[in-house]
mmCIF file of C-alpha atoms and ligand atoms in Angstrom:
data_model
loop_
_atom_site.group_PDB
_atom_site.id
_atom_site.type_symbol
_atom_site.label_atom_id
_atom_site.label_comp_id
_atom_site.label_asym_id
_atom_site.label_seq_id
_atom_site.Cartn_x
_atom_site.Cartn_y
_atom_site.Cartn_z
ATOM 1 C CA MET A 1 45.678 23.057 -1.789
ATOM 2 C CA LEU A 2 42.138 22.908 -3.092
ATOM 3 C CA LEU A 3 39.123 24.960 -2.021
ATOM 4 C CA ILE A 4 35.828 23.061 -1.951
ATOM 5 C CA ALA A 5 33.542 26.032 -2.462
ATOM 6 C CA THR A 6 30.150 24.965 -1.169
ATOM 7 C CA ARG A 7 28.122 25.926 1.892
ATOM 8 C CA ASN A 8 26.381 22.546 1.808
ATOM 9 C CA LYS A 9 28.189 20.255 4.281
ATOM 10 C CA HIS A 10 26.666 17.117 2.735
ATOM 11 C CA LYS A 11 28.142 18.048 -0.623
ATOM 12 C CA VAL A 12 31.536 18.642 1.036
ATOM 13 C CA GLU A 13 31.488 15.103 2.445
ATOM 14 C CA GLU A 14 30.508 13.614 -0.930
ATOM 15 C CA ILE A 15 33.112 15.651 -2.877
ATOM 16 C CA LYS A 16 35.965 14.926 -0.427
ATOM 17 C CA ARG A 17 35.862 11.274 -1.506
ATOM 18 C CA PHE A 18 37.356 12.242 -4.863
ATOM 19 C CA VAL A 19 40.208 14.445 -3.662
ATOM 20 C CA PRO A 20 43.564 12.633 -3.561
ATOM 21 C CA LEU A 21 44.710 12.113 0.056
ATOM 22 C CA GLU A 22 47.855 14.209 -0.405
ATOM 23 C CA VAL A 23 45.848 17.319 -1.349
ATOM 24 C CA LYS A 24 45.047 19.695 1.504
ATOM 25 C CA ILE A 25 41.368 20.651 1.429
ATOM 26 C CA LEU A 26 40.191 24.155 2.315
ATOM 27 C CA SER A 27 36.617 25.213 3.016
ATOM 28 C CA LEU A 28 34.965 28.630 2.641
ATOM 29 C CA ASP A 29 34.886 28.853 6.445
ATOM 30 C CA ASP A 30 38.648 28.158 6.678
ATOM 31 C CA LEU A 31 39.229 31.225 4.497
ATOM 32 C CA ASP A 32 36.518 33.222 6.279
ATOM 33 C CA VAL A 33 34.621 33.831 3.025
ATOM 34 C CA LYS A 34 31.238 35.379 3.775
ATOM 35 C CA LEU A 35 30.100 36.554 0.328
ATOM 36 C CA GLU A 36 27.734 34.376 -1.731
ATOM 37 C CA ALA A 37 28.528 33.548 -5.355
ATOM 38 C CA PRO A 38 25.930 34.510 -7.970
ATOM 39 C CA GLU A 39 23.696 31.596 -9.034
ATOM 40 C CA ASP A 40 21.824 33.267 -11.870
ATOM 41 C CA GLY A 41 22.893 30.966 -14.702
ATOM 42 C CA ASN A 42 20.411 29.129 -16.924
ATOM 43 C CA ASN A 43 21.803 25.704 -16.201
ATOM 44 C CA PHE A 44 23.952 23.682 -13.798
ATOM 45 C CA VAL A 45 27.159 24.018 -15.803
ATOM 46 C CA GLU A 46 26.918 27.815 -15.954
ATOM 47 C CA ASN A 47 26.244 28.055 -12.225
ATOM 48 C CA ALA A 48 29.011 25.640 -11.228
ATOM 49 C CA ILE A 49 31.555 27.559 -13.320
ATOM 50 C CA LYS A 50 30.326 30.900 -11.935
ATOM 51 C CA LYS A 51 30.735 29.642 -8.364
ATOM 52 C CA ALA A 52 34.226 28.239 -9.013
ATOM 53 C CA ILE A 53 35.455 31.444 -10.712
ATOM 54 C CA PHE A 54 33.873 33.713 -8.082
ATOM 55 C CA TYR A 55 35.451 31.939 -5.113
ATOM 56 C CA GLY A 56 38.716 31.130 -6.932
ATOM 57 C CA ASN A 57 39.348 34.782 -7.838
ATOM 58 C CA MET A 58 38.407 35.908 -4.341
ATOM 59 C CA THR A 59 40.690 33.479 -2.516
ATOM 60 C CA LYS A 60 43.415 32.935 -5.156
ATOM 61 C CA GLN A 61 43.063 29.201 -4.540
ATOM 62 C CA ARG A 62 42.394 26.403 -6.979
ATOM 63 C CA THR A 63 38.679 25.862 -6.500
ATOM 64 C CA ILE A 64 36.055 23.157 -6.949
ATOM 65 C CA ALA A 65 32.327 23.988 -7.075
ATOM 66 C CA ASP A 66 29.140 21.966 -7.543
ATOM 67 C CA ASP A 67 25.761 22.993 -8.874
ATOM 68 C CA SER A 68 23.103 20.347 -8.816
ATOM 69 C CA GLY A 69 19.415 19.646 -8.559
ATOM 70 C CA LEU A 70 16.430 17.412 -9.140
ATOM 71 C CA LEU A 71 14.448 17.603 -12.401
ATOM 72 C CA ILE A 72 10.953 16.111 -12.515
ATOM 73 C CA ASP A 73 9.712 15.444 -16.060
ATOM 74 C CA SER A 74 5.973 15.903 -15.522
ATOM 75 C CA LEU A 75 6.678 19.248 -13.805
ATOM 76 C CA ASP A 76 8.711 20.523 -16.772
ATOM 77 C CA GLY A 77 12.006 19.965 -14.977
ATOM 78 C CA PHE A 78 10.955 21.594 -11.697
ATOM 79 C CA PRO A 79 12.616 22.328 -9.255
ATOM 80 C CA GLY A 80 15.767 22.071 -11.471
ATOM 81 C CA VAL A 81 18.312 24.859 -10.996
ATOM 82 C CA HIS A 82 16.049 26.250 -8.262
ATOM 83 C CA SER A 83 16.266 23.031 -6.174
ATOM 84 C CA ALA A 84 17.977 24.759 -3.240
ATOM 85 C CA ARG A 85 15.977 27.974 -3.412
ATOM 86 C CA PHE A 86 12.356 26.886 -3.927
ATOM 87 C CA MET A 87 10.364 27.131 -0.644
ATOM 88 C CA LYS A 88 13.653 28.278 0.882
ATOM 89 C CA ASP A 89 12.181 28.933 4.312
ATOM 90 C CA SER A 90 10.583 25.489 4.551
ATOM 91 C CA SER A 91 12.192 22.239 5.652
ATOM 92 C CA TYR A 92 13.086 19.585 3.072
ATOM 93 C CA GLU A 93 10.274 17.460 4.515
ATOM 94 C CA GLN A 94 7.781 20.223 3.675
ATOM 95 C CA ARG A 95 9.281 20.663 0.209
ATOM 96 C CA MET A 96 9.053 16.914 -0.467
ATOM 97 C CA ILE A 97 5.433 16.816 0.753
ATOM 98 C CA PHE A 98 4.702 19.685 -1.659
ATOM 99 C CA ILE A 99 6.307 17.801 -4.563
ATOM 100 C CA LEU A 100 4.484 14.546 -3.732
ATOM 101 C CA GLU A 101 1.224 16.500 -3.630
ATOM 102 C CA MET A 102 1.893 18.022 -7.064
ATOM 103 C CA LEU A 103 2.604 14.566 -8.490
ATOM 104 C CA LYS A 104 -0.620 13.002 -7.157
ATOM 105 C CA SER A 105 -2.480 13.781 -10.373
ATOM 106 C CA LYS A 106 0.396 12.733 -12.677
ATOM 107 C CA GLN A 107 1.006 9.336 -14.257
ATOM 108 C CA ASP A 108 4.627 10.051 -15.074
ATOM 109 C CA ARG A 109 6.939 10.129 -12.032
ATOM 110 C CA THR A 110 10.229 10.002 -13.927
ATOM 111 C CA ALA A 111 12.956 12.348 -12.711
ATOM 112 C CA ARG A 112 16.716 12.816 -12.701
ATOM 113 C CA PHE A 113 19.377 14.276 -10.484
ATOM 114 C CA VAL A 114 21.985 16.334 -12.328
ATOM 115 C CA CYS A 115 25.324 17.628 -11.046
ATOM 116 C CA ALA A 116 27.862 19.928 -12.674
ATOM 117 C CA ALA A 117 31.337 19.766 -11.132
ATOM 118 C CA ALA A 118 33.595 22.730 -11.945
ATOM 119 C CA TYR A 119 37.294 23.412 -11.376
ATOM 120 C CA TYR A 120 39.003 26.782 -11.687
ATOM 121 C CA ASP A 121 42.669 27.691 -11.332
ATOM 122 C CA PRO A 122 42.925 31.479 -10.849
ATOM 123 C CA VAL A 123 46.667 31.521 -11.625
ATOM 124 C CA GLU A 124 46.729 29.407 -14.788
ATOM 125 C CA LYS A 125 43.198 30.558 -15.741
ATOM 126 C CA VAL A 126 42.108 26.976 -16.361
ATOM 127 C CA VAL A 127 38.385 26.110 -16.205
ATOM 128 C CA LEU A 128 37.070 22.570 -16.435
ATOM 129 C CA CYS A 129 33.514 21.333 -15.930
ATOM 130 C CA CYS A 130 31.930 17.866 -16.120
ATOM 131 C CA GLU A 131 28.270 16.961 -15.794
ATOM 132 C CA GLY A 132 26.752 13.778 -14.413
ATOM 133 C CA ALA A 133 23.142 12.593 -14.231
ATOM 134 C CA VAL A 134 21.205 9.706 -12.737
ATOM 135 C CA ASP A 135 17.747 8.772 -14.008
ATOM 136 C CA GLY A 136 15.003 7.464 -11.797
ATOM 137 C CA LYS A 137 11.551 8.201 -10.443
ATOM 138 C CA ILE A 138 9.859 9.947 -7.541
ATOM 139 C CA SER A 139 8.626 7.586 -4.818
ATOM 140 C CA HIS A 140 5.067 7.681 -3.441
ATOM 141 C CA GLY A 141 6.219 8.674 0.010
ATOM 142 C CA ILE A 142 9.193 10.042 1.928
ATOM 143 C CA ARG A 143 11.470 7.055 2.599
ATOM 144 C CA GLY A 144 14.772 6.849 4.445
ATOM 145 C CA THR A 145 16.796 9.193 6.583
ATOM 146 C CA GLY A 146 20.165 8.976 4.834
ATOM 147 C CA GLY A 147 21.711 11.523 2.516
ATOM 148 C CA PHE A 148 20.264 15.022 2.247
ATOM 149 C CA GLY A 149 17.876 17.223 0.308
ATOM 150 C CA TYR A 150 15.514 15.240 -1.920
ATOM 151 C CA ASP A 151 17.241 11.874 -1.392
ATOM 152 C CA PRO A 152 14.214 10.353 0.453
ATOM 153 C CA ILE A 153 11.926 10.710 -2.607
ATOM 154 C CA PHE A 154 14.300 9.667 -5.406
ATOM 155 C CA ILE A 155 14.530 6.042 -6.595
ATOM 156 C CA PRO A 156 17.296 5.506 -9.189
ATOM 157 C CA ASN A 157 16.498 3.211 -12.127
ATOM 158 C CA GLY A 158 17.204 -0.447 -11.368
ATOM 159 C CA TYR A 159 16.587 -0.062 -7.619
ATOM 160 C CA GLU A 160 13.596 -0.305 -5.273
ATOM 161 C CA THR A 161 15.092 1.919 -2.592
ATOM 162 C CA THR A 162 15.338 5.705 -2.426
ATOM 163 C CA PHE A 163 18.720 7.422 -2.117
ATOM 164 C CA GLY A 164 17.632 8.189 1.442
ATOM 165 C CA GLU A 165 17.380 4.447 2.212
ATOM 166 C CA MET A 166 20.593 3.514 0.461
ATOM 167 C CA GLY A 167 23.660 4.645 2.367
ATOM 168 C CA GLU A 168 26.964 3.858 0.649
ATOM 169 C CA GLU A 169 25.383 2.625 -2.600
ATOM 170 C CA LYS A 170 24.328 6.193 -3.505
ATOM 171 C CA HIS A 171 27.965 7.233 -3.790
ATOM 172 C CA LYS A 172 28.680 4.629 -6.482
ATOM 173 C CA LEU A 173 25.940 5.703 -8.858
ATOM 174 C CA SER A 174 24.906 9.259 -8.084
ATOM 175 C CA HIS A 175 24.965 12.304 -10.335
ATOM 176 C CA ARG A 176 27.721 13.727 -8.088
ATOM 177 C CA TYR A 177 29.749 10.538 -8.373
ATOM 178 C CA LYS A 178 29.566 10.680 -12.173
ATOM 179 C CA ALA A 179 30.397 14.390 -12.426
ATOM 180 C CA PHE A 180 33.300 14.406 -9.949
ATOM 181 C CA ASN A 181 34.694 11.098 -11.121
ATOM 182 C CA ALA A 182 34.941 12.519 -14.636
ATOM 183 C CA LEU A 183 36.347 15.838 -13.384
ATOM 184 C CA PHE A 184 39.077 14.263 -11.253
ATOM 185 C CA GLU A 185 39.980 11.876 -14.046
ATOM 186 C CA LYS A 186 40.634 14.890 -16.280
ATOM 187 C CA LEU A 187 42.435 16.785 -13.518
ATOM 188 C CA SER A 188 44.747 13.905 -12.722
ATOM 189 C CA ALA A 189 45.858 13.876 -16.355
ATOM 190 C CA ILE A 190 46.758 17.574 -16.495
ATOM 191 C CA ILE A 191 47.480 18.744 -12.980
ATOM 192 C CA PHE A 192 50.093 17.917 -10.447
ATOM 193 C CA PHE A 193 48.398 18.297 -7.077
ATOM 194 C CA LYS A 194 50.339 19.229 -3.991
HETATM 195 P P1 ITT B 201 26.175 25.528 -2.640
HETATM 196 O O1 ITT B 201 25.519 26.397 -3.703
HETATM 197 O O2 ITT B 201 26.821 26.327 -1.551
HETATM 198 O O3 ITT B 201 27.075 24.490 -3.224
HETATM 199 P P2 ITT B 201 23.508 24.447 -2.307
HETATM 200 O O4 ITT B 201 22.927 23.376 -1.447
HETATM 201 O O5 ITT B 201 22.787 25.783 -2.344
HETATM 202 O O6 ITT B 201 25.032 24.664 -1.874
HETATM 203 P P3 ITT B 201 22.892 24.103 -5.122
HETATM 204 O O7 ITT B 201 22.568 25.537 -5.345
HETATM 205 O O8 ITT B 201 23.695 23.385 -6.158
HETATM 206 O O9 ITT B 201 23.678 23.873 -3.755
HETATM 207 O O10 ITT B 201 21.536 23.332 -4.887
HETATM 208 C C1 ITT B 201 21.530 21.965 -4.935
HETATM 209 C C2 ITT B 201 20.247 21.481 -4.305
HETATM 210 O O11 ITT B 201 19.744 20.382 -5.069
HETATM 211 C C3 ITT B 201 20.528 20.914 -2.919
HETATM 212 O O12 ITT B 201 20.465 21.900 -1.913
HETATM 213 C C4 ITT B 201 19.448 19.854 -2.820
HETATM 214 O O13 ITT B 201 18.230 20.461 -2.536
HETATM 215 C C5 ITT B 201 19.384 19.329 -4.232
HETATM 216 N N1 ITT B 201 20.344 18.219 -4.420
HETATM 217 C C6 ITT B 201 21.493 18.245 -5.149
HETATM 218 N N2 ITT B 201 22.161 17.089 -5.047
HETATM 219 C C7 ITT B 201 21.435 16.320 -4.232
HETATM 220 C C8 ITT B 201 21.612 15.013 -3.723
HETATM 221 O O14 ITT B 201 22.701 14.292 -3.990
HETATM 222 N N3 ITT B 201 20.672 14.527 -2.919
HETATM 223 C C9 ITT B 201 19.578 15.248 -2.614
HETATM 224 N N4 ITT B 201 19.334 16.488 -3.027
HETATM 225 C C10 ITT B 201 20.259 17.032 -3.834
#
């Protein structure tokens, strides 16, 4: 059994793709977990590990967690580790409008999505974490309805379309794909799932 410890249902769908079919997946709702893990780390790796350890110790289950975000170079990496929490009471459309407004005066629109994928086994006390990133730029408008979060304003390098316009293609090149692909490659070498 494996707990996918995220409240974000889009992340759950993206992470599930990596879990071997024979492994039973648990969610925080399945285990009736109401408490929120601390997210006060300085970077994605710290936060992903904190989430995995917090929920793994609480539930006694082997646990996977994800911490991720968008970093915009000309805004000194904003919103970065605060991607989920900045303008928390506003819709993603409002947040994206705010970002596009801030970038109006900037020449440089380069940005990257980063994801840290963490695994914790509370019995064996094993912690593993892999990071993945995808470079690109911020579009001039909100484009596409696919994906979630900031997908409609992020164009990965080598493409003309935003993640929000892409559909399946996102899952072959995204930050989450790179992080979880690396994590499950390591896990399959050391762990016998059942
Ligand atoms: P959990 O902490 O419960 O996993 P969360 O959504 O709060 O869920 P994070 O703290 O890691 O997760 O924040 C990640 C935010 O970064 C996410 O809510 C989006 O705003 C953004 N983000 C991360 N990956 C993304 C992706 O693939 N596409 C679009 N936006 C993404």
